[in-house]
Coordinates of C-alpha atoms and ligand atoms in Angstrom, one line a residue:
M284 CA 0.6 -8.0 -72.8
Q285 CA 3.3 -10.0 -74.5
I286 CA 6.5 -8.6 -75.7
D287 CA 9.3 -10.5 -77.7
V288 CA 12.4 -8.9 -78.1
L289 CA 14.9 -10.2 -81.1
T290 CA 18.6 -9.5 -79.9
L291 CA 22.0 -10.6 -80.2
F292 CA 22.6 -9.4 -76.1
P293 CA 19.8 -11.1 -74.4
E294 CA 21.8 -10.5 -71.0
M295 CA 22.0 -6.6 -71.1
F296 CA 18.0 -7.0 -70.3
D297 CA 18.7 -8.9 -67.1
S298 CA 19.4 -6.0 -64.6
P299 CA 16.5 -3.5 -65.9
L300 CA 13.6 -5.9 -66.0
S301 CA 14.3 -7.1 -62.9
H302 CA 13.7 -4.1 -60.5
S303 CA 10.8 -1.6 -59.7
I304 CA 8.0 -1.5 -61.6
V305 CA 8.7 -3.5 -64.8
K306 CA 9.5 -6.3 -62.3
R307 CA 6.3 -5.6 -60.5
A308 CA 4.3 -5.7 -64.0
I309 CA 6.0 -9.2 -64.7
E310 CA 5.4 -10.7 -61.3
R311 CA 1.4 -9.3 -61.6
K312 CA 1.3 -11.0 -65.1
K313 CA 0.5 -7.7 -66.6
L314 CA 3.6 -7.9 -69.0
S315 CA 5.4 -10.9 -70.2
L316 CA 8.7 -10.7 -72.1
E317 CA 10.5 -13.2 -73.9
L318 CA 14.3 -12.5 -75.1
I319 CA 15.1 -14.5 -78.5
D320 CA 18.5 -14.5 -79.4
F321 CA 18.5 -14.7 -83.1
R322 CA 22.0 -15.7 -83.4
E323 CA 20.4 -19.1 -82.6
F324 CA 18.4 -19.1 -86.1
S325 CA 21.5 -18.6 -87.8
Q326 CA 22.2 -21.3 -90.4
D327 CA 25.7 -20.5 -90.5
K328 CA 28.0 -23.1 -89.0
H329 CA 30.1 -20.4 -87.1
K330 CA 26.8 -18.9 -86.1
Q331 CA 27.8 -15.7 -88.2
V332 CA 25.1 -13.0 -88.2
D333 CA 26.8 -10.2 -90.1
D334 CA 28.6 -9.7 -93.3
Y335 CA 30.2 -6.7 -95.4
P336 CA 27.7 -4.7 -97.1
F337 CA 27.5 -4.7 -101.0
G338 CA 28.9 -2.2 -102.8
G339 CA 31.3 -1.1 -99.7
A340 CA 30.7 1.0 -96.9
P341 CA 32.2 1.0 -93.7
G342 CA 30.9 -1.4 -90.8
M343 CA 28.8 -4.8 -91.0
V344 CA 25.5 -5.6 -92.0
L345 CA 23.1 -8.0 -90.3
K346 CA 22.3 -10.8 -92.3
P347 CA 18.5 -11.3 -93.1
E348 CA 18.1 -15.2 -92.7
P349 CA 18.7 -15.4 -88.9
I350 CA 16.1 -12.3 -88.6
F351 CA 13.4 -14.1 -91.1
E352 CA 13.6 -17.3 -89.3
A353 CA 13.4 -16.0 -86.0
V354 CA 10.0 -14.1 -87.0
D355 CA 8.9 -17.4 -88.5
F356 CA 9.3 -19.1 -85.3
L357 CA 7.5 -16.3 -83.4
K358 CA 4.7 -16.0 -85.8
E359 CA 3.9 -19.5 -85.0
K360 CA 4.4 -19.2 -81.4
R361 CA 2.2 -16.2 -81.3
K362 CA -0.5 -17.7 -83.6
E363 CA -3.3 -17.3 -81.1
L364 CA -2.0 -13.4 -80.0
L365 CA -2.0 -12.3 -83.5
E366 CA -5.4 -13.4 -84.6
K367 CA -4.7 -13.2 -88.4
C368 CA -3.1 -9.7 -87.7
E369 CA 0.0 -8.5 -89.3
F370 CA 3.1 -9.4 -87.2
P371 CA 3.9 -6.1 -85.4
L372 CA 7.5 -5.9 -85.5
I373 CA 9.1 -2.7 -84.3
Y374 CA 12.6 -1.9 -85.2
L375 CA 14.9 0.5 -83.3
T376 CA 16.8 2.8 -85.2
P377 CA 17.6 6.7 -85.1
Q378 CA 16.1 6.6 -88.7
G379 CA 12.4 5.8 -87.2
E380 CA 9.8 8.3 -86.0
T381 CA 10.7 9.9 -82.2
Y382 CA 9.3 8.0 -79.3
T383 CA 6.7 10.2 -77.4
Q384 CA 4.4 9.7 -74.4
Q385 CA 1.3 9.4 -77.0
I386 CA 3.2 6.5 -79.0
A387 CA 3.8 4.8 -75.5
E388 CA -0.2 5.1 -74.6
E389 CA -1.0 3.6 -78.2
L390 CA 1.4 0.6 -78.0
S391 CA 0.4 0.1 -74.2
K392 CA -3.0 -1.0 -75.5
K393 CA -1.8 -3.8 -77.9
K394 CA -1.7 -7.5 -76.7
Y395 CA 1.4 -8.3 -78.3
L396 CA 4.6 -6.5 -79.8
A397 CA 7.9 -7.8 -81.1
F398 CA 11.1 -5.5 -81.1
L399 CA 14.0 -6.0 -83.1
C400 CA 17.3 -4.6 -81.7
G401 CA 19.9 -4.0 -84.5
H402 CA 23.5 -3.8 -84.1
Y403 CA 26.7 -2.6 -86.1
K404 CA 25.9 -0.4 -89.1
D405 CA 22.3 -1.7 -89.7
V406 CA 20.4 -4.6 -90.7
D407 CA 19.9 -5.6 -94.0
Y408 CA 17.1 -3.3 -95.9
R409 CA 15.0 -6.4 -96.7
V410 CA 14.1 -6.9 -93.0
R411 CA 12.8 -3.3 -92.8
E412 CA 11.3 -3.5 -96.1
H413 CA 9.3 -6.9 -95.6
L414 CA 9.3 -7.7 -91.7
V415 CA 9.6 -4.8 -89.9
T416 CA 6.1 -2.6 -89.8
R417 CA 7.2 0.5 -87.5
E418 CA 10.5 1.9 -86.8
I419 CA 11.0 4.1 -83.8
S420 CA 13.9 6.2 -82.3
I421 CA 14.3 7.1 -78.7
G422 CA 16.1 10.6 -79.9
N423 CA 18.5 12.2 -82.1
Y424 CA 21.7 10.6 -81.1
V425 CA 23.2 7.2 -82.0
L426 CA 23.3 4.4 -79.6
S427 CA 25.5 1.3 -80.2
G428 CA 22.1 -0.9 -80.6
G429 CA 18.8 -1.1 -80.1
E430 CA 18.9 -2.6 -76.8
L431 CA 18.7 0.2 -74.4
P432 CA 16.0 1.9 -76.6
A433 CA 13.8 -1.3 -76.1
M434 CA 14.4 -1.4 -72.8
I435 CA 13.5 2.4 -72.3
I436 CA 10.3 1.6 -74.6
I437 CA 9.4 -1.4 -72.5
D438 CA 9.9 0.4 -69.0
S439 CA 7.3 3.1 -70.5
L440 CA 4.9 0.5 -71.4
A441 CA 4.9 -1.6 -68.3
R442 CA 3.9 1.5 -66.1
L443 CA 0.8 2.1 -68.4
Q444 CA -0.5 -1.4 -67.9
E445 CA -3.5 -1.5 -65.8
G446 CA -2.9 -2.6 -62.4
V447 CA 0.9 -2.1 -62.2
L448 CA 0.9 1.4 -60.6
T449 CA -0.3 1.5 -57.2
N450 CA -1.7 4.9 -57.6
I451 CA -2.8 5.3 -61.3
E452 CA -3.1 9.1 -60.3
S453 CA 0.4 9.5 -60.4
A454 CA 0.6 8.2 -64.1
Y455 CA -2.3 10.5 -65.2
S456 CA -0.2 13.3 -63.5
D457 CA 3.0 12.7 -65.1
S458 CA 4.9 14.9 -67.6
F459 CA 3.2 14.7 -71.0
Q460 CA 0.3 13.3 -70.0
G461 CA -2.3 16.0 -71.2
N462 CA 0.6 17.6 -73.0
T463 CA 2.5 19.6 -70.4
L464 CA 5.3 18.7 -68.1
D465 CA 4.9 17.8 -64.4
G466 CA 5.7 20.3 -61.8
P467 CA 7.6 20.3 -58.6
Y468 CA 7.0 18.2 -55.5
Y469 CA 8.4 18.6 -51.8
T470 CA 8.1 16.3 -49.1
R471 CA 9.2 16.4 -45.3
P472 CA 10.9 18.1 -43.9
R473 CA 9.5 21.6 -44.3
E474 CA 12.8 23.0 -43.9
Y475 CA 15.9 21.5 -44.7
R476 CA 19.3 23.5 -44.5
G477 CA 17.6 26.7 -44.7
Y478 CA 15.7 25.7 -47.8
K479 CA 12.0 25.8 -47.3
V480 CA 9.1 23.9 -48.9
P481 CA 6.7 26.9 -50.3
D482 CA 4.2 28.1 -48.0
V483 CA 1.2 27.7 -50.5
L484 CA 1.8 23.9 -50.1
L485 CA 1.5 23.9 -46.5
S486 CA -1.5 26.3 -46.2
G487 CA -4.2 23.7 -46.6
N488 CA -6.3 25.8 -49.1
H489 CA -6.7 23.4 -51.9
K490 CA -7.8 25.9 -54.3
M491 CA -5.0 27.6 -54.0
I492 CA -2.6 24.9 -54.2
E493 CA -4.1 23.7 -57.3
E494 CA -3.9 27.2 -58.8
W495 CA 0.1 27.0 -58.0
Q496 CA 0.6 23.6 -59.2
K497 CA -1.3 24.5 -62.8
S498 CA 1.0 27.4 -62.9
K499 CA 4.2 25.5 -61.9
R500 CA 3.4 22.9 -64.8
K501 CA 2.9 25.7 -67.2
E502 CA 6.1 27.3 -66.2
F503 CA 8.0 24.2 -66.4
T504 CA 6.6 23.5 -70.1
E505 CA 7.3 27.1 -71.4
K506 CA 10.7 26.8 -69.7
V507 CA 11.7 23.7 -72.3
K508 CA 9.5 24.5 -75.1
G509 CA 11.3 23.9 -78.0
A510 CA 13.3 21.2 -76.4
H511 CA 10.5 19.1 -76.1
D512 CA 7.2 18.5 -78.1
V513 CA 4.7 19.9 -75.9
Ligands
LIG284 N1 19.5 2.6 -82.4 C1 20.8 3.3 -82.3 N2 20.6 4.5 -81.9 C2 19.4 4.2 -81.8 C3 18.4 5.6 -81.2 N3 18.6 6.8 -81.2 N4 17.0 5.2 -81.3 C4 16.5 3.7 -81.4 N5 17.4 3.0 -81.9 C5 18.6 3.0 -81.9

């Protein structure tokens, strides 16, 4: 999977993409990421990318030209991956549809995606009208830019790429997979500070263990019903 990210702050991505599962996905060539600083596409002599909103409103708006130019560059660069398909540009915004594991699964199957990280008040609406194909929010709160949401989504896509997780079972039993939350896990020692691992897990009775795990998943799901869309 190839993912391109249009951002004014490419350095923000350095650390999150160079650890753990995302790092492994990149090393195993299951995921390739390119960060495009769209300030470089500004025609302005000061490389300005934002301006005051027409009609007056607080805050600055990202100008359309650098974003349109950067997308033209990517359309040419990714010609073969696009195969005459529409350029898939996802804009991260609190106004978008709320991200879920279901959307993660859908997106993880794509060969190519581009993310646009906004900043300041918003992007010029013409970008959203004529370039953006999907708008995604990671939750009902406002962040200062689309970089963190993009990283969160990239992480969720990296771990769904085939051959990235060592034990694919662990992805299947994750929370939201099959619309329920995952249950509790315990490891050694059997007792710590007087806190004991539930007897059933040490019983060796697989049927009973399975039933217990199922009931715990149900209990966890019920507990947060309403807080999650499950
Ligand atoms: N940009 C700012 N806040 C956001 C959010 N909650 N989700 C996606 N993009 C954002």
